[in-house]
XYZ file of C-alpha atoms in Angstrom:
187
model
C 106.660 106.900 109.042
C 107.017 103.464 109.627
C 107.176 101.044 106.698
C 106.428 97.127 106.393
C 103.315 95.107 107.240
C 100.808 93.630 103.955
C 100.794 95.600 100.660
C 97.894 97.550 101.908
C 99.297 98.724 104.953
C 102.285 99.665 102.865
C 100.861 101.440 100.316
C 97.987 103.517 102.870
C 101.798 104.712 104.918
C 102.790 106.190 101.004
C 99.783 108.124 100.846
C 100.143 109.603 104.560
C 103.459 110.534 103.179
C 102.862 112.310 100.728
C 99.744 113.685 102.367
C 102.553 114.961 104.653
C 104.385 116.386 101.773
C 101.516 118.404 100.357
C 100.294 120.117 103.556
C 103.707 121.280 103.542
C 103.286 123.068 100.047
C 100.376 124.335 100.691
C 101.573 125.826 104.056
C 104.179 127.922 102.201
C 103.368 131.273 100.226
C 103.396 130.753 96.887
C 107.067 131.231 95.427
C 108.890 129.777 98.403
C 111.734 128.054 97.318
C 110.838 124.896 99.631
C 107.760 124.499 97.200
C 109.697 122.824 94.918
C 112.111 120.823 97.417
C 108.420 119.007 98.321
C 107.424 119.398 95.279
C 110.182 117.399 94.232
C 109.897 114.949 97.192
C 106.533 114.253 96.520
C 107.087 113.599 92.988
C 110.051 110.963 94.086
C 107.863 109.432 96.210
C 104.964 109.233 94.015
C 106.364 107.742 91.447
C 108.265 104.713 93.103
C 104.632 103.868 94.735
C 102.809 104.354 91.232
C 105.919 102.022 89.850
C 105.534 99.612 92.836
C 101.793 99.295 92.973
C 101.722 98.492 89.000
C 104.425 95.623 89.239
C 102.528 94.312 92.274
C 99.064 95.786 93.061
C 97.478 95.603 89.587
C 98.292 92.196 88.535
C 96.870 90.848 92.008
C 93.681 93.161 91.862
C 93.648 91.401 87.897
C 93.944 87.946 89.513
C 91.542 88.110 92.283
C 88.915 90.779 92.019
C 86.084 90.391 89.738
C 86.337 93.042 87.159
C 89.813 93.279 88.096
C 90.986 93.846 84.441
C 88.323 97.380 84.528
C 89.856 98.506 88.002
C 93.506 98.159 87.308
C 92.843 99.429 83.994
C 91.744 103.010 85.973
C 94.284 103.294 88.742
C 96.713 102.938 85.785
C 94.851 105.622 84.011
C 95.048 107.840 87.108
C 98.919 107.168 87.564
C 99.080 108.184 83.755
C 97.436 111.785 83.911
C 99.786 112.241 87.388
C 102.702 111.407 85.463
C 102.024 113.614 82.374
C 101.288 116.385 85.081
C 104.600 115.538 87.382
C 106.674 115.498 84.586
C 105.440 119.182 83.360
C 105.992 120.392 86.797
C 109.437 118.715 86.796
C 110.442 121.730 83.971
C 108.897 124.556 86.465
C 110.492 126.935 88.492
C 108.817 127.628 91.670
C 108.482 131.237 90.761
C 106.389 130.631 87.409
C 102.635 130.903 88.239
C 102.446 127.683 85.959
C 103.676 125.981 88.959
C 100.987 126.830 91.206
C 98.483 125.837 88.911
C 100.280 122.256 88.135
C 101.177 121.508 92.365
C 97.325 122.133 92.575
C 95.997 119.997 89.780
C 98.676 117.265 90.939
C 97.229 117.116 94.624
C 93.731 117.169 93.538
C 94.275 114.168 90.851
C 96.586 111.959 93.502
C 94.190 112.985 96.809
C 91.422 112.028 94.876
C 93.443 108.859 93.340
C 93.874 107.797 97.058
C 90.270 108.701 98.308
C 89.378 105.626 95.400
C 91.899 103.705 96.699
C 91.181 103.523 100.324
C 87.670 103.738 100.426
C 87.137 101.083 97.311
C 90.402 98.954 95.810
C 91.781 97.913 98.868
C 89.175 96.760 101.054
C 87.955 94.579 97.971
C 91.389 93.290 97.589
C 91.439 92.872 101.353
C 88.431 90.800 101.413
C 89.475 88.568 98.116
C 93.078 88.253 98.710
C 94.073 85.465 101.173
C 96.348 87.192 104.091
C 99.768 85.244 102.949
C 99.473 87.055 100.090
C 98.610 90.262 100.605
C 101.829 90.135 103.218
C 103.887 88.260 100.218
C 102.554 91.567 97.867
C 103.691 93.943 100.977
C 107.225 92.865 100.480
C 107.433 92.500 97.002
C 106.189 96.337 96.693
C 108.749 97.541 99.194
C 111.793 95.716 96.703
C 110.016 97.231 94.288
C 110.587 100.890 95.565
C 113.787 100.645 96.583
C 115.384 99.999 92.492
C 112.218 102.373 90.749
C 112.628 105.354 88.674
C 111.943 108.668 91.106
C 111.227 111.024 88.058
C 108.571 110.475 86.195
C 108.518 108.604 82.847
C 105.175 108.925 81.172
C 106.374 106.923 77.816
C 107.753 104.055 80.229
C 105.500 100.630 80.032
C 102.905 100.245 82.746
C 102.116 97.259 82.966
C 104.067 93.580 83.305
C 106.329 92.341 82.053
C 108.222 95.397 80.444
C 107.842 97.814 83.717
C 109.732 94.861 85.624
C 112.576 94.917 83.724
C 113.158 98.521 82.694
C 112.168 99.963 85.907
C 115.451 98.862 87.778
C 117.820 100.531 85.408
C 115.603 103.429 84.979
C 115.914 103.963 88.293
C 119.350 103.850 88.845
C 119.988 106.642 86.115
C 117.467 108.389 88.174
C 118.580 108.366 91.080
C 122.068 108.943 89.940
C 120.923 112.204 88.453
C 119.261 112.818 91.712
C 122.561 112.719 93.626
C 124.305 114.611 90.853
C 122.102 117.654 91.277
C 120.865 117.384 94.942
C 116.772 116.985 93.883
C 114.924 116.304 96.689
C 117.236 117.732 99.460
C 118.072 120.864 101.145
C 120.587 123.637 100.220
């Protein structure tokens, strides 16, 4: 999918993606090794846009939504329970029935994450956030995604500063271990 455009558009192509990546789960019996390939894929992706959107996303809803402090305060709340439930399903083999029960619970707490998203944060953001800046966000996000951990760190700070300047050397370990043991890709 194509990438770029304001932090909105950005973030709504994430969510497609990963929307992507769970139809393909749930397309495969349970057991099939490829479960945990998207498993793992989603999880990679997921976590860059939860690191992304709370460097970027929930300062700015903070700064220009009324009761901005409240709504950021939730999505980070949502990312949290995500994380705690990636980072269990990281340790799972795709046989265990424990993974089937934790792929599940993660789709229905990050489709329902998004649902919130779409159909509440970001048209108020839209609406409060002059253009320039929602295009200025857009670009910061996508820097932002490109240096972020891709395994999930539920003891890492959240919010500013600390998440800005952990996340980039986090990340590299991360994805160095990726590349070390092949996560994410094919046989």
């Amino acid at each position: 999918m194509g990438h770029g455009g304001n932090v909105i558009e950005e973030l709504v192509t994430d969510h497609r993606e990963v929307e992507e990546l769970f139809g393909r789960i749930e397309a495969l019996p349970p057991g099939h090794k490829d479960r945990k390939l998207y498993a793992d894929q989603a999880t990679m992706e997921l976590v860059r846009h939860s690191v992304a959107e709370e460097a970027y996303l929930y300062p700015a809803v903070r700064e220009h939504l009324p009761g901005g402090d409240v709504l950021a305060d939730r999505e980070i709340d949502d990312h949290s329970r995500a994380e705690r439930t990636m980072k269990d399903l990281e340790g799972c083999d795709v046989g265990d029935p424990e993974f089937d029960r934790l792929i599940g619970m993660l789709m229905i707490e990050v489709r329902s994450h998004i649902t919130d998203e779409e159909a509440n944060l970001f048209p108020k953001l839209r609406a409060a956030c002059p253009a320039a800046a929602l295009d200025d966000l857009g670009d910061k996000v996508r820097m932002a995604k490109k240096t972020a951990p891709t395994r999930p760190h539920p003891s890492a700070p959240d919010t500013p500063p600390a998440n800005k300047l952990l996340a980039p050397g986090v990340g590299m370990v991360d994805r160095l271990r990726d590349a070390l043991s092949g996560r994410g890709k094919r046989d």
